[in-house]
Amino acid sequence: MLKKNQNIRNVIISSVLAGSLAFSGIAFAFGETAPSGVSIQEFSLLDTASDVVGAADFTPEGNKDGHFKLKLSLAEKKTIKSVVLRSTDAYGKDNYQGVWRTNRVTTGWLLGIVQDKTVTTSSGTTHESEIINPGFRKDVNEPVGEFNGELIFDLYASNNGTIKETQYYVLEIETPEGTIVSKPIKYQKPMIEGSTSSTPAPSAPPASTPSPSTPTPKPIPTPTPAPVPAPAGGPTIHVFFEGNELSFPDGQPLLKDGSTLVPFRKLFETLGFSVKWVDSERKAVGTKEGLTIELTINSNIAKVNDTGVELVAPAQIINGSTMVPLRFVAENSGYEVSYEKEGDVATIRINEPTQQPKPTPSPTPNPTPNPTPNPTPNPTPNPVPEPAKETAEPYVVKGYVRDANGNPLAGVSIFADNTLLYDSNILGVTDEEGHYLLELPELTTTWRMGGKYTTTYNNKTFNFDLVPDVDQPLAGKTGAVRNFTWKNDSGKIYIYPSFAGFDDNLPEFDMNDLEITLTPVGPLVGGSAGQTIVKHAGPVAGGAGVDSIPIGKYKATARWMPEGHAPIAMQIGVANVSKETYADSVEFDFKQSQYSSAYLGELNVRLKP
């Protein structure tokens, strides 16, 4: 594609300007009629916690894989020519976020396949795991193999930066008679024969009960899959919050390494947090006024308001559910946690802290002092005080404006927009505590809230439009509380590749293979230290590059990581400046777009001469 033909280069350069570089579809000569006797019984994404395969062979390479399960039924012996995994939208249309395959043809990463085989001997029945394709089949005519009967496969897709639990995927299985294509699936929404596409999966069984339909394979000799299995045993755990028992539809609580782990979303939301999953960092984040708790998968260090805290057991993905330590989250949210166990049943109670009077001991002739109990560690204190609780009152809208760490923002412009009359706004400004209050006229109408935060950074003025945490219209006669959180994650970077130096000895260039590393140079806008960001490029609104970057000054480096090839260091430079130069790294600032309020960075990349 990106070789010596100048006409093709010109087409692709035009595509870059249109924001569509390297995302064109790939044509296949698959049969239009599905082969008879071939049926996909189940296809599902299990987790994104393994590191089993690389881009071109069955070797870990530092990136987590997408781990899929396939149940395939073959009425008679069939030759499978190839298996292809595609990222799609909810309707099965390619969205060009990644293609994985068993045979090396056009673009894509390796789709590693492991078969679970039932072996019957005189001593009983066991299960063995066999790696079907340890690497790409470079001869595109070499089949994956011949198979028959009811089959169970584990599929591993090396993470090219786009494996996401919210992404849809489609599987294609090619035979000489034609190709069978699965329905689109995504995390915990398996495609099961006879069901509607993307039907939610049944609730996972308790961790102590292995799934009868999925036999546990023996470890693969090289390498062992990374997902952490749930303990085979342990007590049945009941969790109560303020006297009400909690149910966990995404997975059952379990005891692991001395800590009780529960599904993160249910716990955070029960404790009053807004929750989000940061896929690029594999991190669960809970936020409420003045408090942010961050737990990264398999990391023993959590963050409470940006302060590192060591964990007894890390957050981890078990049986497809993101599990977090209950006591750590609850106690760092200001609650008390009690644990009782009787037989095989454990009861955990989460309650508001109370001051219990010390009991008066009964008199005894020779009282024996009770041993001093081990004190329960105090929750990590919040460096930022909680704002006062607000209650709604008629014809008044009020609230707080804070940054993502809970720090108050003073001098922020807040407005209430009258939805009845055009250009009829009520304006106000936050005080030193980040608080505002607007008195509304007694009109029978509704209002929408907005705001603008202005700050200076590196001698430049930055303006950010704010929307309330609850972005819903409010009725004037009832009033409302509308708080705002400024998160500084709105920057995006356009990346423009130069094709000089590409020749027939190099693979095809795909923007998804470009890895960008951004290291903060000094504090970010707002004063936070920031952290190093590593992302693969891809489509962004208006072009190609990376988005959701906190605004600040960065040093950028780039690597090209094509399938089956060692990483290639790229040169990088700032685009659209009076004198464009290239180096191994470059420092750059964000600037405001000429066409919108968005903030942009623009970079060029090229092969080293």
XYZ file of C-alpha atoms in Angstrom, residues 14-500:
487
model
C -5.506 12.982 1.022
C -6.994 10.431 3.394
C -4.866 11.799 6.232
C -6.241 15.248 5.629
C -9.720 13.758 5.769
C -8.877 11.978 9.005
C -9.012 8.453 7.625
C -5.404 7.245 7.264
C -4.906 3.507 7.412
C -8.439 2.693 8.454
C -9.671 1.432 5.101
C -11.425 -1.923 5.071
C -9.860 -5.127 3.798
C -11.617 -7.056 1.036
C -12.067 -10.790 1.380
C -13.153 -13.440 -1.090
C -15.122 -15.363 1.491
C -18.182 -17.304 0.364
C -21.511 -15.615 0.855
C -23.225 -18.803 2.040
C -22.326 -20.132 5.478
C -20.984 -23.703 5.381
C -23.425 -26.422 6.416
C -22.755 -28.391 9.577
C -20.756 -25.556 11.180
C -22.287 -23.716 14.141
C -20.864 -21.169 16.586
C -22.492 -22.196 19.870
C -20.930 -19.412 21.942
C -18.493 -16.552 21.402
C -17.589 -14.237 24.290
C -14.906 -11.900 25.612
C -13.747 -13.299 28.953
C -11.228 -10.703 30.114
C -8.409 -8.366 29.107
C -5.888 -9.455 31.732
C -3.720 -12.032 29.916
C -0.339 -11.580 28.281
C 0.074 -14.767 26.278
C 0.661 -13.759 22.655
C 2.604 -11.072 20.856
C 1.919 -9.324 17.578
C 3.126 -12.289 15.486
C 3.806 -15.292 17.720
C 2.755 -17.070 20.893
C 5.085 -15.116 23.187
C 4.287 -12.485 25.853
C 5.376 -9.009 24.786
C 4.251 -6.734 27.619
C 0.736 -5.917 26.418
C -2.411 -7.491 27.813
C -4.432 -9.657 25.443
C -8.124 -9.887 24.756
C -9.059 -13.381 25.987
C -12.083 -14.822 24.143
C -13.953 -18.128 24.378
C -15.322 -19.982 21.358
C -17.610 -23.018 21.413
C -17.786 -24.489 17.938
C -19.890 -27.401 16.710
C -18.839 -29.329 13.571
C -21.253 -32.020 12.378
C -18.448 -33.707 10.408
C -14.714 -33.308 9.944
C -14.031 -29.860 8.531
C -10.953 -28.003 7.402
C -10.694 -24.554 8.935
C -8.698 -22.382 6.554
C -8.446 -19.317 8.771
C -10.008 -17.548 11.750
C -10.322 -13.764 11.806
C -11.345 -11.497 14.708
C -12.564 -7.996 13.899
C -13.497 -4.958 15.966
C -16.875 -3.615 14.845
C -19.797 -1.486 15.866
C -22.930 -2.956 17.471
C -24.207 -3.962 14.013
C -21.095 -5.854 12.917
C -19.716 -3.112 10.671
C -15.932 -2.664 10.800
C -14.787 0.309 12.865
C -11.106 -0.283 11.980
C -9.868 -0.529 15.567
C -8.100 -3.831 14.939
C -8.010 -7.116 13.024
C -6.473 -10.338 14.362
C -5.979 -13.482 12.276
C -4.363 -16.886 12.143
C -2.857 -16.522 8.651
C -0.578 -13.738 7.527
C -2.566 -11.939 4.874
C -2.780 -8.134 4.495
C -2.818 -6.362 7.875
C -3.574 -7.584 11.358
C -2.146 -9.069 14.545
C -1.868 -12.713 15.569
C -4.986 -14.472 16.812
C -3.592 -17.149 19.127
C -5.791 -20.246 19.484
C -5.664 -22.815 22.285
C -7.900 -25.886 22.147
C -9.258 -27.562 25.253
C -9.198 -31.319 24.618
C -10.877 -34.029 26.654
C -8.535 -36.967 27.180
C -9.929 -40.261 28.470
C -7.556 -42.804 29.962
C -7.917 -45.809 32.222
C -7.513 -43.546 35.242
C -10.310 -41.166 34.210
C -11.040 -38.111 32.099
C -8.803 -35.060 32.059
C -8.484 -31.889 30.026
C -5.408 -30.800 28.112
C -4.647 -27.516 26.393
C -3.006 -27.521 22.956
C -1.689 -24.456 21.177
C -3.138 -24.664 17.671
C -1.115 -21.878 16.058
C 2.111 -20.838 17.838
C 2.609 -18.104 15.229
C 1.302 -16.707 11.967
C 0.833 -19.219 9.155
C 2.843 -17.311 6.603
C 1.563 -19.494 3.771
C -1.960 -18.154 3.406
C -3.042 -21.483 1.894
C -1.929 -23.485 4.948
C -5.088 -24.291 6.960
C -5.434 -23.941 10.706
C -6.283 -27.657 10.835
C -8.986 -30.304 10.599
C -11.546 -30.520 13.395
C -14.694 -32.436 14.256
C -17.336 -32.530 16.982
C -18.023 -30.164 19.895
C -14.981 -27.947 20.366
C -13.862 -25.389 22.957
C -11.181 -22.833 22.073
C -9.486 -20.007 23.960
C -8.617 -17.129 21.624
C -5.935 -14.575 22.496
C -5.682 -11.247 20.622
C -2.583 -9.190 21.407
C -3.574 -5.730 22.619
C -2.693 -3.199 19.939
C -4.094 -0.412 22.120
C -7.716 -0.972 21.105
C -8.752 -4.072 23.098
C -11.585 -2.694 25.204
C -14.283 -4.332 27.275
C -16.770 -1.885 25.731
C -15.722 -2.710 22.150
C -17.760 -4.979 19.863
C -16.106 -7.921 18.098
C -17.073 -10.315 15.296
C -15.450 -13.686 14.563
C -15.135 -15.172 11.055
C -14.332 -18.861 10.501
C -13.426 -19.722 6.919
C -13.826 -23.231 5.501
C -13.476 -24.425 1.880
C -17.280 -24.398 1.643
C -17.716 -20.840 2.904
C -17.422 -18.633 5.960
C -19.498 -18.484 9.114
C -19.657 -15.121 10.882
C -20.656 -14.584 14.519
C -23.013 -11.926 15.795
C -21.295 -8.875 17.349
C -20.379 -9.415 21.010
C -18.704 -7.411 23.702
C -17.581 -7.934 27.285
C -19.952 -10.172 29.275
C -22.425 -10.238 26.381
C -21.700 -13.569 24.700
C -23.140 -14.631 21.387
C -25.029 -17.813 22.243
C -26.756 -19.836 19.529
C -30.487 -19.201 19.508
C -30.177 -15.886 21.351
C -30.344 -12.322 20.107
C -27.077 -10.636 19.292
C -25.357 -9.186 22.327
C -27.773 -10.705 24.839
C -26.424 -10.061 28.340
C -24.657 -13.023 29.849
C -26.301 -14.867 32.723
C -25.089 -13.847 36.149
C -21.750 -15.427 36.899
C -21.903 -18.363 39.333
C -20.338 -17.939 42.755
C -16.557 -18.100 42.669
C -16.590 -21.297 44.695
C -18.612 -23.118 42.017
C -16.752 -23.875 38.788
C -18.805 -23.494 35.633
C -19.941 -26.943 34.496
C -19.890 -25.939 30.836
C -16.337 -24.629 30.789
C -13.784 -27.235 31.855
C -10.636 -25.813 33.410
C -7.728 -26.492 31.037
C -4.300 -27.479 32.255
C -1.768 -24.635 32.084
C -0.237 -24.049 28.696
C 3.457 -24.965 28.974
C 4.640 -21.787 27.236
C 3.350 -19.486 28.575
C 0.777 -19.796 31.359
C -2.283 -17.588 30.784
C -2.357 -14.599 33.088
C -5.994 -14.328 34.309
C -6.255 -14.993 38.030
C -8.706 -17.826 38.755
C -11.182 -17.472 41.571
C -10.430 -19.566 44.650
C -11.923 -23.032 44.502
C -13.122 -22.721 48.089
C -13.977 -20.106 50.657
C -16.923 -18.923 52.695
C -20.206 -17.701 51.285
C -20.048 -13.947 51.834
C -22.998 -11.680 52.614
C -22.409 -7.908 52.485
C -24.715 -5.451 54.254
C -24.715 -1.672 53.836
C -26.550 0.223 56.575
C -28.507 -2.954 57.356
C -29.519 -3.767 53.760
C -27.949 -6.749 52.020
C -26.248 -5.978 48.711
C -26.555 -8.136 45.622
C -23.705 -8.355 43.124
C -25.005 -9.345 39.671
C -21.552 -8.958 38.083
C -19.817 -11.519 40.315
C -19.913 -12.946 43.815
C -17.796 -11.577 46.696
C -14.820 -13.780 47.482
C -11.954 -14.027 49.930
C -8.481 -13.782 48.386
C -5.107 -13.198 50.057
C -6.866 -12.211 53.269
C -9.032 -9.545 51.608
C -12.661 -9.617 50.558
C -12.988 -8.672 46.899
C -16.250 -7.455 45.372
C -17.279 -6.047 41.944
C -16.092 -2.450 41.847
C -19.083 -0.710 40.258
C -21.682 -1.952 42.736
C -19.502 -1.090 45.743
C -18.541 2.378 44.537
C -22.097 3.316 43.569
C -23.465 2.029 46.904
C -21.017 4.314 48.731
C -22.151 7.307 46.661
C -19.357 7.502 44.093
C -19.547 8.283 40.412
C -17.576 5.546 38.715
C -15.622 5.147 35.506
C -13.271 2.614 33.941
C -10.097 3.991 32.314
C -9.381 1.309 29.742
C -6.005 2.652 28.596
C -4.685 2.438 32.182
C -6.804 -0.538 33.299
C -7.977 1.529 36.231
C -11.222 1.779 38.210
C -11.951 5.282 39.523
C -14.577 6.376 42.031
C -15.256 10.096 42.590
C -17.492 12.000 44.924
C -17.218 15.481 46.378
C -13.717 15.915 47.788
C -12.659 12.281 47.356
C -11.213 10.232 44.500
C -10.145 6.583 44.836
C -8.192 4.936 42.018
C -7.436 1.201 41.806
C -5.290 -0.166 38.977
C -5.593 -3.822 37.994
C -2.869 -5.996 39.606
C -1.205 -2.991 41.289
C -0.555 -3.097 45.041
C -0.609 0.708 45.182
C -3.931 2.539 45.121
C -4.459 6.294 45.142
C -6.657 8.255 47.524
C -6.793 11.879 46.372
C -3.480 11.309 44.504
C -1.796 9.864 47.625
C -0.365 6.379 47.118
C -1.617 3.760 49.592
C -0.363 0.160 49.749
C -2.941 -2.624 49.410
C -3.013 -6.077 50.963
C -4.576 -7.456 47.776
C -4.783 -5.547 44.478
C -7.777 -4.981 42.267
C -7.929 -7.766 39.699
C -10.095 -9.292 37.000
C -11.581 -12.626 38.097
C -13.991 -14.605 35.928
C -14.478 -11.511 33.796
C -15.405 -9.166 36.669
C -13.294 -6.287 37.992
C -12.931 -7.021 41.723
C -11.682 -4.533 44.338
C -10.863 -4.813 48.066
C -14.024 -3.973 50.011
C -12.459 -2.891 53.322
C -9.969 -0.540 51.684
C -12.623 1.252 49.637
C -15.172 1.466 52.453
C -12.764 2.622 55.171
C -11.157 5.212 52.925
C -14.681 6.494 52.266
C -15.172 7.101 56.002
C -17.198 3.979 56.848
C -16.669 1.292 59.455
C -16.392 -2.341 58.367
C -17.047 -5.385 60.554
C -16.414 -9.016 59.637
C -18.013 -12.072 61.248
C -17.695 -15.692 60.216
C -19.728 -18.658 61.370
C -19.045 -21.970 59.710
C -18.919 -21.463 55.947
C -20.817 -18.165 56.024
C -19.139 -14.760 56.445
C -21.056 -11.531 57.095
C -19.578 -8.115 56.351
C -21.320 -4.966 57.536
C -20.571 -1.462 56.257
C -21.940 1.322 58.462
C -21.494 4.992 59.204
C -18.961 5.403 62.048
C -20.547 5.568 65.485
C -19.189 6.373 68.921
C -19.890 3.391 71.119
C -19.814 3.924 74.921
C -17.355 1.682 76.658
C -19.175 -1.149 78.449
C -18.922 -1.282 82.237
C -17.180 -4.536 83.164
C -18.905 -6.849 85.579
C -17.094 -6.961 88.946
C -15.048 -10.085 89.451
C -12.827 -11.107 92.365
C -9.710 -11.124 90.238
C -10.430 -9.358 87.008
C -8.190 -10.321 84.152
C -7.529 -7.460 81.796
C -8.565 -8.099 78.236
C -5.700 -8.172 75.763
C -5.339 -4.934 73.851
C -6.925 -5.467 70.451
C -5.043 -4.538 67.312
C -6.289 -1.089 66.339
C -8.167 -0.776 63.090
C -6.182 1.460 60.732
C -7.737 4.877 60.338
C -8.884 5.830 56.862
C -6.468 7.925 54.859
C -7.446 11.530 55.674
C -8.764 13.708 52.911
C -6.408 16.606 52.258
C -9.355 18.557 50.822
C -12.354 19.216 53.108
C -15.753 18.047 51.951
C -17.987 20.922 50.796
C -21.055 21.594 52.869
C -24.111 19.559 51.912
C -26.605 21.593 49.935
C -30.374 21.247 49.743
C -32.579 22.591 46.976
C -34.825 25.595 47.610
C -37.393 27.281 45.346
C -36.105 29.672 42.674
C -32.484 29.155 43.667
C -29.760 27.131 41.973
C -26.464 26.641 43.793
C -23.504 24.331 44.142
C -19.725 23.953 44.088
C -17.106 23.957 41.339
C -14.057 21.765 41.988
C -11.264 20.123 40.053
C -10.919 16.368 39.683
C -8.985 16.192 42.984
C -11.681 18.049 44.913
C -9.913 21.415 45.116
C -12.262 24.424 44.991
C -12.082 26.683 41.930
C -12.690 30.367 42.596
C -13.731 32.962 40.033
C -15.490 30.502 37.729
C -18.328 32.010 35.693
C -21.607 30.093 36.121
C -24.795 30.745 34.195
C -28.402 29.539 34.233
C -29.874 29.565 30.718
C -33.630 30.179 30.494
C -35.122 27.638 28.067
C -38.258 29.771 27.534
C -36.763 33.104 26.498
C -33.874 33.472 24.059
C -30.605 34.877 25.465
C -32.028 35.301 28.956
C -29.319 34.143 31.369
C -28.621 34.570 35.068
C -24.881 34.927 35.751
C -22.714 34.391 38.816
C -19.141 33.683 39.950
C -17.787 31.157 42.460
C -16.267 32.374 45.740
C -13.000 31.242 47.373
C -14.614 27.949 48.396
C -15.773 27.307 44.844
C -19.394 27.981 45.835
C -22.013 29.854 43.820
C -25.697 30.767 44.296
C -28.012 32.172 41.644
C -31.470 33.568 42.433
C -33.941 32.792 39.640
C -36.949 34.928 38.690
C -40.346 33.443 39.483
C -41.125 32.276 35.969
C -42.835 29.048 34.944
C -39.898 27.712 33.002
C -36.864 25.460 33.193
C -33.164 26.276 33.203
C -29.986 24.621 31.977
C -26.683 25.180 33.740
C -23.241 25.836 32.301
C -19.990 27.529 33.166
C -16.592 28.740 31.974
C -13.306 28.258 33.803
C -10.445 30.559 32.772
C -6.856 30.030 33.881
C -3.341 31.075 32.841
C -0.651 28.528 31.982
C 2.802 29.210 30.528
C 1.750 32.805 29.845
C -1.264 31.665 27.836
C -4.939 31.973 28.713
C -7.005 28.773 28.621
C -10.808 28.739 28.671
C -12.764 25.595 29.476
C -16.511 25.134 29.058
C -18.068 23.338 32.032
C -21.182 21.197 32.276
C -22.696 20.181 35.620
C -22.105 16.713 37.052
C -25.862 16.199 36.692
C -26.525 17.716 33.278
C -30.316 17.929 33.408
C -32.702 20.893 33.163
C -34.155 22.147 36.437
C -37.504 23.712 37.242
C -37.272 27.205 38.710
C -40.068 26.657 41.218
C -38.254 23.727 42.829
C -34.684 24.965 42.434
C -31.753 22.573 42.409
C -28.188 21.849 43.421
C -25.811 21.595 40.469
C -22.137 20.891 41.156
C -19.402 21.105 38.510
C -16.134 19.164 38.159
C -13.339 20.367 35.877
C -11.349 17.321 34.722
C -8.806 18.746 32.223
C -8.991 15.776 29.841
C -10.153 17.535 26.692
C -6.937 17.867 24.680
C -6.316 15.878 21.513
C -3.248 15.505 19.312
C -3.330 15.172 15.537
C -0.477 13.124 14.072
C 0.665 13.456 10.452
C 3.009 10.748 9.120
C 5.533 11.354 6.361
C 6.016 8.429 3.987
C 9.581 9.222 2.975
